[in-house]
Coordinates of C-alpha atoms in Angstrom, one line a residue:
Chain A
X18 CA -68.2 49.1 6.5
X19 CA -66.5 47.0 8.7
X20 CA -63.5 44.5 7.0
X21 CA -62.6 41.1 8.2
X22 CA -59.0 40.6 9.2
X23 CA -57.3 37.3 9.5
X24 CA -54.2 36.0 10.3
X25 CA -51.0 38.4 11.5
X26 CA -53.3 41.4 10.9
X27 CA -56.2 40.5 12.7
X28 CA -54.4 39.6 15.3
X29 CA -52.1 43.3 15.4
X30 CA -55.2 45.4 14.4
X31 CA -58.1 43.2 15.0
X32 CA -60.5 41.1 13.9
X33 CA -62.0 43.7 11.9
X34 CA -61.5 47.3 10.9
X35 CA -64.0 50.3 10.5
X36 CA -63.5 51.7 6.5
X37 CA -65.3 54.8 4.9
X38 CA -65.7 53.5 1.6
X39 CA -67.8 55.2 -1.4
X40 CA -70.6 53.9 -3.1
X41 CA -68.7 53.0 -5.7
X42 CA -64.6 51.3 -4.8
X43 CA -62.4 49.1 -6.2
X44 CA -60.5 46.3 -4.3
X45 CA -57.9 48.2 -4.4
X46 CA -59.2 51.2 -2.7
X47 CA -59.9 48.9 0.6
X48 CA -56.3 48.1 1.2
X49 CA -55.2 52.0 0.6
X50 CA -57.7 52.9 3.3
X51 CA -56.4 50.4 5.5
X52 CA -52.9 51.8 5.1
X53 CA -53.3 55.1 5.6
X54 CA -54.5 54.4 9.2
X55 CA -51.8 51.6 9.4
X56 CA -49.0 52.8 7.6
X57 CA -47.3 50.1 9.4
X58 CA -48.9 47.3 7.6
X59 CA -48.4 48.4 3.7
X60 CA -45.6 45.8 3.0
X61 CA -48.3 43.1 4.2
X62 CA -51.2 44.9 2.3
X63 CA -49.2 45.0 -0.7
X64 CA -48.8 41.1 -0.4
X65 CA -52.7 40.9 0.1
X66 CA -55.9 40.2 -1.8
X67 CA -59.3 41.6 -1.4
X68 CA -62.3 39.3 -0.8
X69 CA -65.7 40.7 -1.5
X70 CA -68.5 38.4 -0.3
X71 CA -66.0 35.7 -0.1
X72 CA -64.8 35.9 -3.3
X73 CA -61.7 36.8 -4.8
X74 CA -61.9 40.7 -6.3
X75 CA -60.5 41.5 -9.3
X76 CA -60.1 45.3 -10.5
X77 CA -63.7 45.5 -11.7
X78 CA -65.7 48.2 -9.7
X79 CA -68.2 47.5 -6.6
X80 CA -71.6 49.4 -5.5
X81 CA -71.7 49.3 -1.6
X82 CA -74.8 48.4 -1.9
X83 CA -74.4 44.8 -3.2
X84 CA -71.4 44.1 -1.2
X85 CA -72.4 42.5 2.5
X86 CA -68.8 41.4 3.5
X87 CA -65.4 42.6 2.6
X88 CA -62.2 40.6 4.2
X89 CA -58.3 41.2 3.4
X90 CA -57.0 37.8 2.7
X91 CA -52.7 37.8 3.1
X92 CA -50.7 35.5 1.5
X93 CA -52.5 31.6 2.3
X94 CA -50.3 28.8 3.9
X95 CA -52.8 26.2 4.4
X96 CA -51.8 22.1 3.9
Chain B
X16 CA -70.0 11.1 -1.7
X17 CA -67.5 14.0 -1.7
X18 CA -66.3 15.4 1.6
X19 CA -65.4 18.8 1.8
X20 CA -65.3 21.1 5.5
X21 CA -62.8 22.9 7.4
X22 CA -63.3 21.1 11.0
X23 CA -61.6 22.3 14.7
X24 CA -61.5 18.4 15.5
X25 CA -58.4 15.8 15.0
X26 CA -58.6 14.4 11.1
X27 CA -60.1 10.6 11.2
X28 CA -57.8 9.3 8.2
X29 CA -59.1 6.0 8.7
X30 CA -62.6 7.2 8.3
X31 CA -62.2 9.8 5.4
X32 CA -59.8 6.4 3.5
X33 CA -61.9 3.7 3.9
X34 CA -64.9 6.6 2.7
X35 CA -63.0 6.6 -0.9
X36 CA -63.0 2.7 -1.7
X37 CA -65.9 1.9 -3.5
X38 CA -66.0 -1.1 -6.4
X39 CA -66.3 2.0 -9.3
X40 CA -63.3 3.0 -8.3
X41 CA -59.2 1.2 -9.1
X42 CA -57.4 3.4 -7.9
X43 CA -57.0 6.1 -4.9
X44 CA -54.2 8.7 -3.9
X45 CA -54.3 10.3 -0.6
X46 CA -52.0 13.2 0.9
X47 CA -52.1 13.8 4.1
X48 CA -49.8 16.6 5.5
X49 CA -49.0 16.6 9.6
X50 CA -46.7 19.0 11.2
X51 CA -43.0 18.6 11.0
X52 CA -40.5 19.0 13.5
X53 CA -37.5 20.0 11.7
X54 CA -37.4 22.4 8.4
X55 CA -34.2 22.6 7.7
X56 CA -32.8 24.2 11.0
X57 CA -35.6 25.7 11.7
X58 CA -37.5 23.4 15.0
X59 CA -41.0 23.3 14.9
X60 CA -43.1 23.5 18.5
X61 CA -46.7 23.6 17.4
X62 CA -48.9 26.0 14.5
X63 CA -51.7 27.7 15.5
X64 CA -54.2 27.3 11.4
X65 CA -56.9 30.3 11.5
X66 CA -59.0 30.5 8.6
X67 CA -61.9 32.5 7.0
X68 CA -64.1 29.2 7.4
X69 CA -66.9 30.2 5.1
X70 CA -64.6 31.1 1.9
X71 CA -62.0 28.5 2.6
X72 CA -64.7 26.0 2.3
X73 CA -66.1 27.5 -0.6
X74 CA -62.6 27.7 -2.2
X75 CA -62.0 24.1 -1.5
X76 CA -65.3 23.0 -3.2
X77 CA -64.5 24.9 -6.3
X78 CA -61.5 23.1 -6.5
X79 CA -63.2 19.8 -5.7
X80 CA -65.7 20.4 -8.1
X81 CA -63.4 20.7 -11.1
X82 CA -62.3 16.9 -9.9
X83 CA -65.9 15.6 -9.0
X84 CA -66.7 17.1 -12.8
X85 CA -64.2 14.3 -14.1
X86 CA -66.1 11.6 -12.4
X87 CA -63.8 11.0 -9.6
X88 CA -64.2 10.8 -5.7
X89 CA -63.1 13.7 -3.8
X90 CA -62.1 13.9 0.0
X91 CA -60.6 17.2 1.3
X92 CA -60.2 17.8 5.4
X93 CA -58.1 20.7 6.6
X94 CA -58.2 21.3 10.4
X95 CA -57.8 24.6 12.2
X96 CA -57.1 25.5 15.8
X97 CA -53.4 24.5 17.6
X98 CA -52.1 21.5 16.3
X99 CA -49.1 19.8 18.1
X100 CA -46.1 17.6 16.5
X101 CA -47.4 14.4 14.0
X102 CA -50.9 15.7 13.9
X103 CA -52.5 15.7 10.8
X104 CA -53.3 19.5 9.2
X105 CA -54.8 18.5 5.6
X106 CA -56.2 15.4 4.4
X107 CA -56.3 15.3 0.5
X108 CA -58.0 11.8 -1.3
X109 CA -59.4 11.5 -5.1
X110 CA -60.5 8.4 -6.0
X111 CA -60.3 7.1 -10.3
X112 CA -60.7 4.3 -12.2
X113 CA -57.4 4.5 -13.2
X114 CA -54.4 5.5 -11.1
X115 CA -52.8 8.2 -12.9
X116 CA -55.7 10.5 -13.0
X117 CA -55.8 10.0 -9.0
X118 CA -51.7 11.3 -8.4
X119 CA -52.5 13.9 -10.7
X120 CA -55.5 15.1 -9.4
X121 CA -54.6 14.7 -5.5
X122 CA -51.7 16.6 -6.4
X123 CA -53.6 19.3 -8.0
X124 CA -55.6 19.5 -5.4
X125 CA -53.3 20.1 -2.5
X126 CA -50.8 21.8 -4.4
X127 CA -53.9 24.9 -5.8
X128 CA -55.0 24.9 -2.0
X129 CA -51.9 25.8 -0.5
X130 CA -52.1 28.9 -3.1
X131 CA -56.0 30.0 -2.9
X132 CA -57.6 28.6 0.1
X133 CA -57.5 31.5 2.5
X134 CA -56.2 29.3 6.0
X135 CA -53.0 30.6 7.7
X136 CA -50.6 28.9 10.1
X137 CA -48.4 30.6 12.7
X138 CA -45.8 28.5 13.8
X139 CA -44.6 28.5 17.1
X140 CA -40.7 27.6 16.3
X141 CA -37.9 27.3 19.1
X142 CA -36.4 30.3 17.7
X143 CA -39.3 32.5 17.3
X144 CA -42.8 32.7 15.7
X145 CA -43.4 32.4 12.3
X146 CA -46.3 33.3 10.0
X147 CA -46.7 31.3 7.5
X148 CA -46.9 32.9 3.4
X149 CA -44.9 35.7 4.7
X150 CA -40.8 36.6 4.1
X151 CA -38.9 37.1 6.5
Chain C
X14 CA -39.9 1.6 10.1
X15 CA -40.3 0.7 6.8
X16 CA -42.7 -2.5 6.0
X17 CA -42.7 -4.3 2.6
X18 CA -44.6 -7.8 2.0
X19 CA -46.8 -10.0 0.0
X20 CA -49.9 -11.4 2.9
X21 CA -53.2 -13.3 1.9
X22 CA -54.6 -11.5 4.5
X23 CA -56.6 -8.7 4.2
X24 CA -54.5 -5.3 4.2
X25 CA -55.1 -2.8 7.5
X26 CA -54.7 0.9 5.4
X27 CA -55.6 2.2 8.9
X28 CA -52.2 0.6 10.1
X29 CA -50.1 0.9 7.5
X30 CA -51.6 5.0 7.2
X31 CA -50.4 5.8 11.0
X32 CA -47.0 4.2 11.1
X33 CA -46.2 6.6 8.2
X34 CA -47.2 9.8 10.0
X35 CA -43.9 11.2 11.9
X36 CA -43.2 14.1 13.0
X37 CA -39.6 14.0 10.9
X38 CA -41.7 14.1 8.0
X39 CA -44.2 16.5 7.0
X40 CA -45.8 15.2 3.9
X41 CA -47.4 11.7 3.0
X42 CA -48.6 10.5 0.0
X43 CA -50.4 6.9 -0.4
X44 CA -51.7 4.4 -3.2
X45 CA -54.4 2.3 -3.0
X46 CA -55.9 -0.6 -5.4
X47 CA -58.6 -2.1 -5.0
X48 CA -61.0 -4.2 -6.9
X49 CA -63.0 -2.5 -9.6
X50 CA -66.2 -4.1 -10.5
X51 CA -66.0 -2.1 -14.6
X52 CA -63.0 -2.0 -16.9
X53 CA -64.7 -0.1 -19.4
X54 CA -67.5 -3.0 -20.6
X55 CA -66.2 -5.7 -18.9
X56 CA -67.2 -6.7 -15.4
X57 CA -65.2 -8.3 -12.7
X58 CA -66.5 -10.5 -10.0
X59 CA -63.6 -11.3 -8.1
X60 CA -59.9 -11.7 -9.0
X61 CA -57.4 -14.0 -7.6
X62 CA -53.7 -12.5 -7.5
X63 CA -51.0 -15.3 -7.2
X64 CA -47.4 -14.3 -6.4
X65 CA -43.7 -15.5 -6.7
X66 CA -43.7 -14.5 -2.9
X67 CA -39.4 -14.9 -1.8
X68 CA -38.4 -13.2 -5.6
X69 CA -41.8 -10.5 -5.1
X70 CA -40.8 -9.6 -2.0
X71 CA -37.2 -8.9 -2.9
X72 CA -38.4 -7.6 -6.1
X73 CA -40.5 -4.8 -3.9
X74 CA -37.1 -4.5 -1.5
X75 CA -35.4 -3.4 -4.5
X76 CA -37.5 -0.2 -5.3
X77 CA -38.3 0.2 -1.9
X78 CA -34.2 0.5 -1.2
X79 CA -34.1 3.3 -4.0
X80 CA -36.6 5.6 -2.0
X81 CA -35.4 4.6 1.1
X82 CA -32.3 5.9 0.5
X83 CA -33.4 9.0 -0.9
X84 CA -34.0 9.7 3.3
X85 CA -38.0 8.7 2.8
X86 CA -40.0 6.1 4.2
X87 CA -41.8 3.6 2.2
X88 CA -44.6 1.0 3.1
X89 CA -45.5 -1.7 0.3
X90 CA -48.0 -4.1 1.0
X91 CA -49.6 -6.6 -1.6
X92 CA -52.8 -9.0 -0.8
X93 CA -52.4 -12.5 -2.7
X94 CA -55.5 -14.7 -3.0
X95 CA -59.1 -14.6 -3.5
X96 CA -60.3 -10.8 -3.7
X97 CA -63.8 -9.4 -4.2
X98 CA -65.3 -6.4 -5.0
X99 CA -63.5 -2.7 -3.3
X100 CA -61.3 -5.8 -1.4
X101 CA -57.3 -3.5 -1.2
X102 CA -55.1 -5.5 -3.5
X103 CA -52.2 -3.0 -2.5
X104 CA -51.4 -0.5 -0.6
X105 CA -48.3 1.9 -1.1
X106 CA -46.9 5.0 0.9
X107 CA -44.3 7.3 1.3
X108 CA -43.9 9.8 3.8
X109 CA -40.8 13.0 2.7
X110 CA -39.9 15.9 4.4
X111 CA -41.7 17.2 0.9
X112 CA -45.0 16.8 -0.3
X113 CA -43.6 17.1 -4.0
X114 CA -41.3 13.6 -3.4
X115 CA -43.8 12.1 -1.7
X116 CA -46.1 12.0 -4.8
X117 CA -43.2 11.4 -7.1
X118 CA -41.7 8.3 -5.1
X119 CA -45.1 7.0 -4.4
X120 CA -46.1 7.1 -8.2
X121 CA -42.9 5.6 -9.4
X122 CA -42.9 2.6 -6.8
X123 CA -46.5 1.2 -7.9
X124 CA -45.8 2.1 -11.9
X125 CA -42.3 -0.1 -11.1
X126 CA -44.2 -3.2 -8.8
X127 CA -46.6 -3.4 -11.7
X128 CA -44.0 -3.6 -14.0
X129 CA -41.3 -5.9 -12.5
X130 CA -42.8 -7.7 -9.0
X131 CA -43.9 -11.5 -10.1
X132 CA -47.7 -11.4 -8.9
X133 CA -50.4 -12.3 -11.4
X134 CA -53.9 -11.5 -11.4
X135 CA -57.0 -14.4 -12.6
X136 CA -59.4 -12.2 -13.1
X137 CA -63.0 -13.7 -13.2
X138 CA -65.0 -12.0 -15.3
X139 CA -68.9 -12.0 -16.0
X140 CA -68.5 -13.1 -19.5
X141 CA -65.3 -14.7 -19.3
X142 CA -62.0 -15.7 -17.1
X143 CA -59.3 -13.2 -18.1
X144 CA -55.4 -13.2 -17.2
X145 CA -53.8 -10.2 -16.3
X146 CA -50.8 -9.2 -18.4
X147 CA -51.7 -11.4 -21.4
X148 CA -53.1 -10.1 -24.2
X149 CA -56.7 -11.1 -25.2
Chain D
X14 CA -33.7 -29.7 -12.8
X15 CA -37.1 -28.1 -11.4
X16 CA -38.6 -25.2 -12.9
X17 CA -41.2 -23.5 -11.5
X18 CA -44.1 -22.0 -13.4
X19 CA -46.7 -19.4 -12.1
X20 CA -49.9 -18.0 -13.3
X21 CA -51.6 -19.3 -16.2
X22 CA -48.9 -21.8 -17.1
X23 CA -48.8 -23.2 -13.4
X24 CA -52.4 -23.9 -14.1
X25 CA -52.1 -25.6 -17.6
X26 CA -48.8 -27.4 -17.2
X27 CA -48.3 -27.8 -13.2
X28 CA -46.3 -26.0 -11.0
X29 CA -43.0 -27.0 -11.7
X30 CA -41.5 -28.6 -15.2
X31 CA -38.7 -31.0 -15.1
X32 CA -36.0 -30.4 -17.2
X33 CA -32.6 -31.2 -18.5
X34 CA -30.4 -28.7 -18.7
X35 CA -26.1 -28.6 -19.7
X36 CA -24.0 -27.6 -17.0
X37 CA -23.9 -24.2 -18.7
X38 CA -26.8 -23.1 -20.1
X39 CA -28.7 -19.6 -21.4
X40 CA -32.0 -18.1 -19.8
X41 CA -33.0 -18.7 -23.5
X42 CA -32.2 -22.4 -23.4
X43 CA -34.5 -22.5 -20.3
X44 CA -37.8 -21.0 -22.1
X45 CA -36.8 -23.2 -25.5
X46 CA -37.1 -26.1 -23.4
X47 CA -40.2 -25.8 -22.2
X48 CA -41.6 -24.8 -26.0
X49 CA -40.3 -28.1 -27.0
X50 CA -42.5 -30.0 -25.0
X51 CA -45.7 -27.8 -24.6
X52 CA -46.0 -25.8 -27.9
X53 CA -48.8 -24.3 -27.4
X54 CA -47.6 -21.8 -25.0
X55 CA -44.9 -20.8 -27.2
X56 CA -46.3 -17.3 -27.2
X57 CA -46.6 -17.2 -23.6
X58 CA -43.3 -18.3 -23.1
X59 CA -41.8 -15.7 -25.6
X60 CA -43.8 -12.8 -23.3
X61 CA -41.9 -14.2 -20.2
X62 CA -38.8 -14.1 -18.3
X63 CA -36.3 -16.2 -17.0
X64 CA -35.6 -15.9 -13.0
X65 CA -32.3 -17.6 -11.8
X66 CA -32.2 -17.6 -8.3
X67 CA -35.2 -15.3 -7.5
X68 CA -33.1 -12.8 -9.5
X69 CA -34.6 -11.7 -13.5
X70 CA -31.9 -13.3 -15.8
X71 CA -30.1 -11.3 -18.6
X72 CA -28.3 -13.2 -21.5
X73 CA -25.2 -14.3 -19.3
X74 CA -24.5 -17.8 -19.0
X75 CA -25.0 -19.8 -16.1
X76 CA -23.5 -23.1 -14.5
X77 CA -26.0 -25.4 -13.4
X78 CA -24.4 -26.0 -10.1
X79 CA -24.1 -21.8 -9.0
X80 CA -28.3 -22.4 -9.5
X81 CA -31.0 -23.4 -6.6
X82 CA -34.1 -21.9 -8.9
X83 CA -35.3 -21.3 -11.9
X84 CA -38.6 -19.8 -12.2
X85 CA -40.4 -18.5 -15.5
X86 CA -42.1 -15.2 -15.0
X87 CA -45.1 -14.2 -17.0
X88 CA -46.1 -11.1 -17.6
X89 CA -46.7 -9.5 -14.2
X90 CA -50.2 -8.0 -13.3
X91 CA -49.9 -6.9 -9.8
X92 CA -51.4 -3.9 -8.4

């Protein structure tokens, strides 16, 4: 499944990032994948949220099969 | 008669005002946001706004919508892409029949964007670059 | 830069908007009025403002001095005359460093004008000619 | 001395009211004045203010000869 990226990350990783994720994840299991390949990155992570087809995930559980785009949003500073 | 996009283009603040005046309405409060040259000692060049267009947009209407659900008038205009010293970055307007529902509401409005809408600045400061939401 | 004054001519928001936006200041926040044709079952036609203009222009000085010194800056524009329907009776802005004191000085200089500045509104109602201020 | 008059009593009495006032004289004395000879906008008159010299008047006295204008001030209804 491929993950949006935005701001600093997308633009020190990518635009995007490839994840392995089971049938059945949490949020939080998308920004754990995403540090284990870039360790660097966990302070921001950890500042994070996960958007699953551009909404705002909470801790409830996800099927892959419903989700069609996952994005890590860091902390906003719009206005 | 709500206006709510992310655009790439300079803000038309005449435009999007003279869009909120309307004979239902009394009263209308605007904020309008440009960039700053000086925070605190910090000297601004230019920020670079990148956004995730399709949620930010929806983020913004579900914020409009708890305004346009009151029975105001709702303008809201961020704009993306490099913007330089002066120019406009957000364009906030709510339109009332009465004048203190329109602070409160235009205030609400910018105020629950800066915290949910998913639109980052990098900001290209004499010193060094910045990203914006993050500590040092 | 900043502007205060009572004209019978119709008020430019576009103007008064842009002179506000500098890059010394990073957040504006402006007040329109304009004419509203429903006041819950009563509806206007027109209204006709009068003024005390040399005591209403000081009158507006006065609050403008106490933002003004706070390091802001403050336009104040009020239209006298004949005014019709969505016709801008008065325009206020302040542009801060902060968006917070923008709000906060702009709210507090139009609650204070329509509390102490000598204009009077003749409002010409459909059933009736009402004056502003009195009770009925 | 002239007085002037705005709004609604400018309209029903003129726009400025001659009176005679001591050489020291009360805000108060200004407005009782007026009542005297128009009655009927005694409750007007006791919503309204006294402006000496473009400037609202407290309870002080004044001398007639410190005082260019005298305006009464209605209940405002700008904005």
């Amino acid at each position: 499944m491929k993950v949006k990226l935005f701001s600093i990350l997308a633009e020190e990783i990518g635009a995007t990032v490839d994840l392995n994720l089971n049938d059945n994840f949490y949020a939080r299991d998308v920004k754990n994948s995403i540090k284990k390949s870039y360790p660097e990155f966990s302070d921001i992570l950890d500042q994070s949220l996960v958007a699953v087809n551009e909404e705002y995930a909470d801790d409830e559980e996800f099927k892959l099969s419903d989700v069609t785009e996952i994005a890590i949003i860091p902390p906003v500073s719009g206005g | 008669m709500s206006l709510i996009k992310i655009t790439d283009q300079p803000i038309n603040t005449d435009e999007l005002t003279k869009s909120l005046i309307h004979p239902e309405f009394g009263g209308i409060d605007i904020f309008i946001g440009n960039i700053r040259k000086f925070t605190d000692e910090i000297e601004t060049e230019k920020i670079e706004y990148t956004t995730y267009k399709q949620m930010a947009e929806k983020e913004m209407q579900k914020l409009a919508d708890q305004v346009l659900a009151k029975g105001m008038d709702v303008v809201m205009v961020h704009r993306v892409g490099e913007l330089n010293l002066s120019d406009v970055a957000v364009f906030i307007g709510v339109a009332a029949p009465h004048r203190a529902e329109a602070f409160e509401n235009c205030q609400f409005l910018i105020d629950q964007l800066k915290r949910t809408v998913p639109i980052w600045k990098k900001e290209y400061d004499r010193d060094k670059i910045r990203w914006g939401g993050l500590g040092e």
